[in-house]
Short mmCIF file of C-alpha atoms and ligand atoms in Angstrom, two decimals:
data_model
loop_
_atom_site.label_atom_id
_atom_site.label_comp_id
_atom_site.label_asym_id
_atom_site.label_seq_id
_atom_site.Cartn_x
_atom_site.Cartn_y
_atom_site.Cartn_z
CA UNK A 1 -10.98 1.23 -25.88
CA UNK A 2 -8.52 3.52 -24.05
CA UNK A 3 -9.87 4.69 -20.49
CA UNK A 4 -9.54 8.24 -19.77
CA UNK A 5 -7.92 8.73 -16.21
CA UNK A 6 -7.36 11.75 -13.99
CA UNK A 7 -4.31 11.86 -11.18
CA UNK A 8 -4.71 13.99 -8.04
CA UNK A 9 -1.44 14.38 -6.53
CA UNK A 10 1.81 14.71 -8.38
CA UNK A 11 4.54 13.90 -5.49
CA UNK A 12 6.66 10.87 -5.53
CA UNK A 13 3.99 8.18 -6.23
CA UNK A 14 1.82 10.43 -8.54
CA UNK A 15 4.48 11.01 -11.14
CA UNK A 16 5.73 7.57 -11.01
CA UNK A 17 2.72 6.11 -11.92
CA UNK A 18 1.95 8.82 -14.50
CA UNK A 19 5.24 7.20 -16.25
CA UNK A 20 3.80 3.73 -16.03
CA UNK A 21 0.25 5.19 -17.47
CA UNK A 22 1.69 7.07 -20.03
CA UNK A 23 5.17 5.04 -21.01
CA UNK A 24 4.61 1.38 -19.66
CA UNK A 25 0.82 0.45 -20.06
CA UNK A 26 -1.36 0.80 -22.68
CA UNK A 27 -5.16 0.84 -23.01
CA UNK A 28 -4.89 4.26 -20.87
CA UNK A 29 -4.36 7.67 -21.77
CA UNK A 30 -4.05 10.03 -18.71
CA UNK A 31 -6.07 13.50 -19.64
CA UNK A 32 -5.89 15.33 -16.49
CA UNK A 33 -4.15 16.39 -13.44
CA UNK A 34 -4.31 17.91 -9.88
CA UNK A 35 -2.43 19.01 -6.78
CA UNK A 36 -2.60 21.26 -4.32
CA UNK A 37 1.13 22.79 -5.78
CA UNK A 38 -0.21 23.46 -9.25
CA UNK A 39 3.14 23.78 -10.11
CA UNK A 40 3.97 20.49 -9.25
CA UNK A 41 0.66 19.94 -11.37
CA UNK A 42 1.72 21.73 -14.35
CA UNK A 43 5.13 20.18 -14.60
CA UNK A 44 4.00 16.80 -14.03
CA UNK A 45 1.43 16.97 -16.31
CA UNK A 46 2.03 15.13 -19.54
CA UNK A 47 1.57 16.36 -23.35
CA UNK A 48 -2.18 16.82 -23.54
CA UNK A 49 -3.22 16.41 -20.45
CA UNK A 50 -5.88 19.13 -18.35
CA UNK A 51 -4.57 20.51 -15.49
CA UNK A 52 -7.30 21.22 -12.76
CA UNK A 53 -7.45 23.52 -9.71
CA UNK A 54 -9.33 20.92 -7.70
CA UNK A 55 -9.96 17.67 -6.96
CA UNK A 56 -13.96 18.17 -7.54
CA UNK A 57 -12.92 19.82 -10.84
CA UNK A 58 -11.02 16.82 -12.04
CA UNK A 59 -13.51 14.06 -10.67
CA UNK A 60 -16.13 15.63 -12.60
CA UNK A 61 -14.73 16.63 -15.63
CA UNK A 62 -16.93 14.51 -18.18
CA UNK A 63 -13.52 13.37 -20.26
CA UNK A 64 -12.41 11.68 -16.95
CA UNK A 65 -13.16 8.16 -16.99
CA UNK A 66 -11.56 6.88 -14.01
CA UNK A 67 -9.30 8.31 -11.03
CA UNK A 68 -6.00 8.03 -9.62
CA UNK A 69 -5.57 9.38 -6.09
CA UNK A 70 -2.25 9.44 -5.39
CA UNK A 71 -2.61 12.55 -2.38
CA UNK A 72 -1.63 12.30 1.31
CA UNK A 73 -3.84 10.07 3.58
CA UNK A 74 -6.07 12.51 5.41
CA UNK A 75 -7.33 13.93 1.74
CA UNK A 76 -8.42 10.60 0.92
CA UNK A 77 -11.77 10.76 2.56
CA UNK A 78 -12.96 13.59 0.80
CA UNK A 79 -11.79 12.31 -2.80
CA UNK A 80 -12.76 8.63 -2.73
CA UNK A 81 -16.56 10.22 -1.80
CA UNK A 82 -16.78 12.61 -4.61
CA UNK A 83 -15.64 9.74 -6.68
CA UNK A 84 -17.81 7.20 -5.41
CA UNK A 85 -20.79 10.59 -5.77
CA UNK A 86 -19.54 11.12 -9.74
CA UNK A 87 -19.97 6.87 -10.19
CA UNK A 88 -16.45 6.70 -11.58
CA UNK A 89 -14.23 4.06 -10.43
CA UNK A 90 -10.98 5.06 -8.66
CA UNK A 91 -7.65 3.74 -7.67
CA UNK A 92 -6.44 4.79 -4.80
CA UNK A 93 -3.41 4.90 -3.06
CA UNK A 94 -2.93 3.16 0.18
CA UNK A 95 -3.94 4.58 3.00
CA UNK A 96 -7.56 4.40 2.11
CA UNK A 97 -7.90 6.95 4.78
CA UNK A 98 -6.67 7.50 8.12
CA UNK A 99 -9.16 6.35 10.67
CA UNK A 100 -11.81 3.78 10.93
CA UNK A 101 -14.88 6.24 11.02
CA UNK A 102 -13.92 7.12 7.52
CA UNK A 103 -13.21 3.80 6.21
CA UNK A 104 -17.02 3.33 7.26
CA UNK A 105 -18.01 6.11 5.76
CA UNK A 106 -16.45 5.36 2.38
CA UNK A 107 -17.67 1.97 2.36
CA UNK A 108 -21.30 3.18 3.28
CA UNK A 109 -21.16 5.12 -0.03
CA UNK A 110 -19.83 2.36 -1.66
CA UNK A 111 -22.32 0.11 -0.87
CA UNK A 112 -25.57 2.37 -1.34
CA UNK A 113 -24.05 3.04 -4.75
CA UNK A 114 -24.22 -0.85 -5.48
CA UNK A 115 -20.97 -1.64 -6.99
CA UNK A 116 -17.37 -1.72 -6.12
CA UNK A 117 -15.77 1.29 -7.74
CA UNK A 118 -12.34 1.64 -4.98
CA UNK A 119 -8.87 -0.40 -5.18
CA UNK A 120 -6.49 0.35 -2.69
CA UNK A 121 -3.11 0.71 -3.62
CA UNK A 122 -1.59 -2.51 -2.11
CA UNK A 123 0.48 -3.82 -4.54
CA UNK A 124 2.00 -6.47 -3.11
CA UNK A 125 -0.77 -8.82 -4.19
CA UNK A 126 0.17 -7.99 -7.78
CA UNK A 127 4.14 -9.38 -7.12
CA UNK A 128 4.57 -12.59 -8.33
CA UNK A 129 6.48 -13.65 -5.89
CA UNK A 130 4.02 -12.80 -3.47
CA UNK A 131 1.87 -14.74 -5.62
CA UNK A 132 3.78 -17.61 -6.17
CA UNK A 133 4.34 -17.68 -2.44
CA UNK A 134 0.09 -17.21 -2.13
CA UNK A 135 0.24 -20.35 -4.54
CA UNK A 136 1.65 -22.73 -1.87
CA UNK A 137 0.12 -21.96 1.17
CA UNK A 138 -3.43 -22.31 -0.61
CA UNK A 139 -2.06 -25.42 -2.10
CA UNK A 140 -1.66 -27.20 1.35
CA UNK A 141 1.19 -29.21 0.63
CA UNK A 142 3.01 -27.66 3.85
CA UNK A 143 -0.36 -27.87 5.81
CA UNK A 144 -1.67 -25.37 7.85
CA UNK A 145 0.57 -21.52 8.21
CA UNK A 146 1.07 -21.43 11.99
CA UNK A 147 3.48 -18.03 11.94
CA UNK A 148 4.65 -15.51 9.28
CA UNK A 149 7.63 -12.95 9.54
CA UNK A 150 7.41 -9.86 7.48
CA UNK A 151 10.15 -8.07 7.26
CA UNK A 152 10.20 -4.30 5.94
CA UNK A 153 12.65 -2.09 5.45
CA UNK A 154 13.20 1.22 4.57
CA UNK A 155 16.71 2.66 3.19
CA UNK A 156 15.75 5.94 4.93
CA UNK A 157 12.40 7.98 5.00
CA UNK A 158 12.52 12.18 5.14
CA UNK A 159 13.31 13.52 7.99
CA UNK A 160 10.85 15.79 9.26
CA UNK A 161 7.84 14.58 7.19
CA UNK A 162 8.03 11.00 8.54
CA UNK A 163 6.79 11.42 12.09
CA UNK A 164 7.18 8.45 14.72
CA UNK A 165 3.19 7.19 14.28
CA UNK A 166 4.12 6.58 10.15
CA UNK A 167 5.65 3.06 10.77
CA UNK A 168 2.38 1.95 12.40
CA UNK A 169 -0.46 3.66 10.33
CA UNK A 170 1.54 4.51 7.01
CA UNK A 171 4.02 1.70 6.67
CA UNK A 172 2.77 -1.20 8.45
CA UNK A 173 -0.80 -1.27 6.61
CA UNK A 174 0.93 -2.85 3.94
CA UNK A 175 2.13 -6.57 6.17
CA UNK A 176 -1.27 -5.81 7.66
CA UNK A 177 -2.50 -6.43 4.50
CA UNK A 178 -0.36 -8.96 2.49
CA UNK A 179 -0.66 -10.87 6.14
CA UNK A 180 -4.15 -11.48 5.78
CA UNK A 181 -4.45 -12.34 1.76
CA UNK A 182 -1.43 -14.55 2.36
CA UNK A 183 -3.05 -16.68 5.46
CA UNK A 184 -6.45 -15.95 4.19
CA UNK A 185 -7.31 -15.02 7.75
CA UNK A 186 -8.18 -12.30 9.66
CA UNK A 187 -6.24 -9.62 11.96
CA UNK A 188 -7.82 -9.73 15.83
CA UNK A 189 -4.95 -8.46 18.09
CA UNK A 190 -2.17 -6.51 17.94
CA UNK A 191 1.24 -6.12 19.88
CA UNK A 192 4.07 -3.35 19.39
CA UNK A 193 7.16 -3.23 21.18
CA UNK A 194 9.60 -0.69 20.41
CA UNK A 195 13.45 -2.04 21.08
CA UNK A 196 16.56 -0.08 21.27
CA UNK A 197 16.37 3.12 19.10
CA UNK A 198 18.65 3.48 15.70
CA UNK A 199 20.30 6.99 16.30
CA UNK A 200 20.22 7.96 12.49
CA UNK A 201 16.02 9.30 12.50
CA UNK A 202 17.28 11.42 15.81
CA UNK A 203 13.60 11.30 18.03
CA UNK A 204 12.00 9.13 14.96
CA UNK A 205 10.51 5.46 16.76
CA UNK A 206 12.36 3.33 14.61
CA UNK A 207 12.34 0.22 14.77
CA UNK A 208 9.42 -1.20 15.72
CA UNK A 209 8.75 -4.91 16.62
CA UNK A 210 4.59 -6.02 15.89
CA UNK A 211 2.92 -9.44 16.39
CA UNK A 212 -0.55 -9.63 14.54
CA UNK A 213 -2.61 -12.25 16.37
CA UNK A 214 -4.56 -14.08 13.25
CA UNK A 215 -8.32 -14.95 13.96
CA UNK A 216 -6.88 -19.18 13.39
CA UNK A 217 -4.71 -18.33 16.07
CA UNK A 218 -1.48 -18.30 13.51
CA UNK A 219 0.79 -15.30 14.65
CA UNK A 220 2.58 -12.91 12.47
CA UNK A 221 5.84 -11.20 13.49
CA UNK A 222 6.85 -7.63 11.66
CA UNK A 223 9.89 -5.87 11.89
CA UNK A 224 9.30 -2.50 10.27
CA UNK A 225 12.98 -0.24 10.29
CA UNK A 226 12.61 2.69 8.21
CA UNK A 227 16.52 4.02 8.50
CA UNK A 228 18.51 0.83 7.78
CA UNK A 229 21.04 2.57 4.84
CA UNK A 230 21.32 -0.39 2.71
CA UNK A 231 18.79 -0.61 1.00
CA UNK A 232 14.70 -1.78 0.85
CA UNK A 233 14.44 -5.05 2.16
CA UNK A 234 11.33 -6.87 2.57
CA UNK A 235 11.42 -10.54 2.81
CA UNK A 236 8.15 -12.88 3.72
CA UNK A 237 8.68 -16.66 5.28
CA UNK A 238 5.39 -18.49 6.14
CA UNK A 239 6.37 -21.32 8.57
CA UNK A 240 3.73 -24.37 8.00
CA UNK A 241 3.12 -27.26 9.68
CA UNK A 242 5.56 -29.52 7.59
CA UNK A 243 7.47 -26.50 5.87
CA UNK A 244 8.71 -23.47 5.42
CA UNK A 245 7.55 -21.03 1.91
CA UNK A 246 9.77 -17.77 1.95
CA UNK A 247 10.29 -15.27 -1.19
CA UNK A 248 12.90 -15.84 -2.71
CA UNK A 249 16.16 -12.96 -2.53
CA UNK A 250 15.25 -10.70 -5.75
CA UNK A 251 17.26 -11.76 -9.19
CA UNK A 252 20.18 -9.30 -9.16
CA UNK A 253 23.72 -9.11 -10.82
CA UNK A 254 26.20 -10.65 -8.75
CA UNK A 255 29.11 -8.86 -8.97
CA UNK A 256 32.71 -10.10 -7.50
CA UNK A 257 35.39 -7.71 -6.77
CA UNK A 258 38.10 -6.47 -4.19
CA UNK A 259 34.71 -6.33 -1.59
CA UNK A 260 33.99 -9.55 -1.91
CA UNK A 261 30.91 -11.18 -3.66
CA UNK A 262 27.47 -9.43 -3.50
CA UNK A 263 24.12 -8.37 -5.05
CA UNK A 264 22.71 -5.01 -5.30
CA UNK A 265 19.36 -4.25 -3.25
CA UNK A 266 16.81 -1.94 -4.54
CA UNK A 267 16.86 1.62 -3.35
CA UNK A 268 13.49 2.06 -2.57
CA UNK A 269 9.37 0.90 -3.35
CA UNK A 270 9.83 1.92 -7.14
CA UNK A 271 12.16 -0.40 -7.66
CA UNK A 272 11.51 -3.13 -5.85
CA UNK A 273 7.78 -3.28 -6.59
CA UNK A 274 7.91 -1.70 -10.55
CA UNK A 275 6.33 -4.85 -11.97
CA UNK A 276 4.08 -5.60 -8.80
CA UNK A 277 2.69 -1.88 -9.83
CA UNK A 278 2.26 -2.21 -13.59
CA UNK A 279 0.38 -5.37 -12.95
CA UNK A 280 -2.00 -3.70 -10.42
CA UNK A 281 -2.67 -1.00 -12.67
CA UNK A 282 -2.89 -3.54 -15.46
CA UNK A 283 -5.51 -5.39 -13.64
CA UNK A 284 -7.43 -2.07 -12.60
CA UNK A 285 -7.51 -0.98 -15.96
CA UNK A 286 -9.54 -3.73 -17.45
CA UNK A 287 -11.72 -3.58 -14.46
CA UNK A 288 -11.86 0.46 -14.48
CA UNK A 289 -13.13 -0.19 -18.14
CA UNK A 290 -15.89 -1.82 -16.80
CA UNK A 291 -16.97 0.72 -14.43
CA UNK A 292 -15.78 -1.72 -11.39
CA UNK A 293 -12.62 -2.72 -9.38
CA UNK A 294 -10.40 -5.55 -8.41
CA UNK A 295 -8.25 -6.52 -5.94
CA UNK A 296 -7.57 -4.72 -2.63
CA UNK A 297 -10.74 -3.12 -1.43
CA UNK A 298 -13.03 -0.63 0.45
CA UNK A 299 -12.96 -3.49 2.88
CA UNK A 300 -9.54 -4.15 2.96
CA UNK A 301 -8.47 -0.88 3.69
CA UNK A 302 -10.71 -0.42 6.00
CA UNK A 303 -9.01 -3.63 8.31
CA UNK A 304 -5.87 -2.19 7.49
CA UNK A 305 -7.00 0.70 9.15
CA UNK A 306 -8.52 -1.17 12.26
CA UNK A 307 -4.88 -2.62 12.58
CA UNK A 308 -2.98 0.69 12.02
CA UNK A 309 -5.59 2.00 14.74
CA UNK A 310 -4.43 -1.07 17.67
CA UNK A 311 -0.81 -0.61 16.62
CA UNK A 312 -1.32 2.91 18.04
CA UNK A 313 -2.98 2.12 20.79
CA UNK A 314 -0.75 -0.80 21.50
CA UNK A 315 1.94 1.28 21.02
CA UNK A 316 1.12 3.34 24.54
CA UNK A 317 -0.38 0.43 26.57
CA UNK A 318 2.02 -1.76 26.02
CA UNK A 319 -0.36 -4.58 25.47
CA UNK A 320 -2.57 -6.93 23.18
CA UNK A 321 -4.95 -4.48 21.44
CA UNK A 322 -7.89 -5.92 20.06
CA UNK A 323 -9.07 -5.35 16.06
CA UNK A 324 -12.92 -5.77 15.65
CA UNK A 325 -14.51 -5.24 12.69
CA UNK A 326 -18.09 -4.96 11.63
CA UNK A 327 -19.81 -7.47 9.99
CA UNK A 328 -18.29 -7.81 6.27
CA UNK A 329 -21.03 -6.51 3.16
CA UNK A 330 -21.95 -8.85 0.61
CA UNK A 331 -20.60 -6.16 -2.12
CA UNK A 332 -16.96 -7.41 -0.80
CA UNK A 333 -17.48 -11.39 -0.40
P1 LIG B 401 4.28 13.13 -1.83
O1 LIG B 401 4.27 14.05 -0.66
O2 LIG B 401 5.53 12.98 -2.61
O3 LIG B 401 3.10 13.54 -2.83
C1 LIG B 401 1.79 13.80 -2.43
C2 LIG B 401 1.24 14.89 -3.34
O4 LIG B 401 -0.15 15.06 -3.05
C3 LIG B 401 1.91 16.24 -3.12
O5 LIG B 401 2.34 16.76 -4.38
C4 LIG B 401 0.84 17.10 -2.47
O6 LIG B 401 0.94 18.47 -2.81
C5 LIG B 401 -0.42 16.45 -3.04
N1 LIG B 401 -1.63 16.66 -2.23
C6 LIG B 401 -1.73 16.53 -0.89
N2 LIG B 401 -2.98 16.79 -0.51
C7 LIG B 401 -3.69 17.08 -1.62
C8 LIG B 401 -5.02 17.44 -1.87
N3 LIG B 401 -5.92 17.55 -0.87
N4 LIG B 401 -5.41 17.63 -3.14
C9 LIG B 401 -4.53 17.54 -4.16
N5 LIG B 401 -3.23 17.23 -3.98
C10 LIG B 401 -2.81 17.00 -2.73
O7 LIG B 401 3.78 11.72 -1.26
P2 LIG B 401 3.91 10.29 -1.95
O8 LIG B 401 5.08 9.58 -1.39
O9 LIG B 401 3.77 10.42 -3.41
O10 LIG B 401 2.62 9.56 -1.33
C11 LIG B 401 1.31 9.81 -1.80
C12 LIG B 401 0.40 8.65 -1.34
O11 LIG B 401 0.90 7.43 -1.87
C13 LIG B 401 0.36 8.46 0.17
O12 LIG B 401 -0.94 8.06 0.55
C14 LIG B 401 1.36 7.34 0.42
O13 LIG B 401 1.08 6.58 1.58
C15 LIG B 401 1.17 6.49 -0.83
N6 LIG B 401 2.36 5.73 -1.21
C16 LIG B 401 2.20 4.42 -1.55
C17 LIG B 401 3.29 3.65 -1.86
C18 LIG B 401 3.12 2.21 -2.17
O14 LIG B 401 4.09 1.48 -2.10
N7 LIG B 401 1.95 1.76 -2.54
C19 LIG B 401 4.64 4.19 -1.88
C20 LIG B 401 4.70 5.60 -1.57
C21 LIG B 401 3.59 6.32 -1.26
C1 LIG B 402 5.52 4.26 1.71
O1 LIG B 402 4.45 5.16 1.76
C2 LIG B 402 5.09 2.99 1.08
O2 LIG B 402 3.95 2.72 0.88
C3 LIG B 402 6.18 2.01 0.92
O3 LIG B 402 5.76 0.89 0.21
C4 LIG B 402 6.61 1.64 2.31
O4 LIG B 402 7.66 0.70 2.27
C5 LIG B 402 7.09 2.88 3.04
O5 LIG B 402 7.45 2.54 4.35
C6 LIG B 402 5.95 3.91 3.11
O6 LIG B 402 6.39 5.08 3.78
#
């Protein structure tokens, strides 16, 4: 069976993962498209495919099987309802949304309707090295993770666009996330301190310095920089209590000349993460065929959220910022 998906946005994400859908994966067959630029739309679009005027149009066109929401955070909301309202399972892009009152509100929908139909976009769980790194920490052999440094960096983000709250509610979400699968614990406080300021984003806050205060007590340290030049770096070391698990430095080609002996880094997300995203939309396809999800969910994005929330708040008061979530539903246990 080949599941019939619509995308709604066609930026940077949106076409990239049209590529995988249409060139890399199969079982899928995207039929329609959306944006607010129809132009973007219509150029995006591949050979067969619908293009919509809206959002609403697309999520209930009856050919559409499944969603893609690959639109800016604050349209979210609005799309993940009308999906959840059509019964059609959707993927969609991380943020879930961007505050906690609408992470509620999604999940309320979600739960009335009886069946998980969201997966956020956090693809890290899908990397096997992530994985592999999940593998060893749940195996014990290093006993219990007491602290975890996530490191994540940006080459450079656009100027302008990127304001100074992004590295806390639109970049962090993502050790907020892989921090909690990996430790298999929960986020309850959160720290920011902001250190000398890298002149090349002008006014942008960058970097930023976060401790995550894990519900065990374990504490997880984050440097986010989102203007380093070099490359995108992120690195992961889980410090047990008889070892230490890191991810390993990606395979590259080592190349030796007049400059010495070095590997390349990946530019950016796309290439750093290209198989950690065909597996998650491998994974979502089977469980989009049967009119579910799997993975990174409602729930999930919703504590991201909480932590994006302190981070912001921690940000101005300078202090521990509590994260206190609601009891969890059984639809996400
Ligand atoms: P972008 O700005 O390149 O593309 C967003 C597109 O959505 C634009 O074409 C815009 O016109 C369209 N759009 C915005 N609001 C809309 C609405 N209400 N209805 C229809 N179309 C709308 O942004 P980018 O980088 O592609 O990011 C999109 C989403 O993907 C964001 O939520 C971002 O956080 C997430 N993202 C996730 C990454 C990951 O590693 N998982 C990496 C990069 C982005
Ligand atoms: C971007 O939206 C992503 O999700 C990338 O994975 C992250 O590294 C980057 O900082 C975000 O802006």
């Amino acid at each position: 069976m080949t599941l019939q998906v619509g995308i709604i946005g066609t930026g940077m994400i949106g076409q990239d993962h049209i590529r995988r859908l249409t060139q890399v994966l199969s079982g899928v067959q995207v039929v329609a498209v959306t944006d607010i630029n129809l132009e973007r739309a219509q150029a995006a679009a591949p050979a067969g495919a619908k293009v919509y005027d809206t959002p609403h149009a697309l999520i209930h066109a009856d050919h559409v099987q499944a969603v893609v929401i690959c639109s800016w955070g604050p349209a979210h909301e609005e799309q993940l309802l009308d999906c959840i309202a059509a019964g059609k399972p959707v993927f969609c892009e991380k943020p879930l949304v961007t505050s906690a009152e609408a992470a509620l509100r999604v999940m309320e929908a979600e739960t009335a309707f009886g069946r998980r139909l969201v997966q956020v976009g956090f693809m890290r769980r899908f990397d096997a090295d992530y994985r592999r790194l999940k593998a060893v920490i749940d195996g014990g052999t290093l006993g219990a993770p007491l602290m975890y440094k996530s490191t994540h960096r940006n080459a450079s983000v656009p100027e302008g666009l990127y304001t100074s709250d992004m590295p806390l509610n639109d970049t962090l979400v993502h050790d907020a996330d892989i921090s909690r699968w990996l430790l298999g614990d929960e986020i309850t406080g959160v720290e920011v301190r902001v250190p000398r300021r890298s002149t090349r984003g002008n006014e942008l806050r960058d970097p930023v310095m976060v401790m995550l205060h894990m519900s065990s007590g374990a504490i997880v340290d984050v440097e986010i920089s989102v203007n380093i030049s070099y490359g995108y770096d992120i690195r992961g070391e889980v410090s047990c209590e008889t070892g230490i698990a890191a991810l390993p430095n990606r395979p590259a080609t080592v190349i030796t000349d007049q400059f010495g002996i070095r590997q390349a880094i990946p530019e950016d997300w796309r290439e750093r993460f290209i198989e950690a995203y065909d597996q998650e939309f491998r994974e979502w396809i089977v469980a989009a065929g049967q009119g579910t999800a799997t993975g990174p969910s409602t729930w999930d994005g919703y504590a991201a959220t909480l932590v994006a929330d302190a981070a912001l708040r921690a940000v101005d008061s300078q202090n521990l910022e509590t994260v206190e979530m609601i009891d969890k539903p059984g639809l996400y246990n």
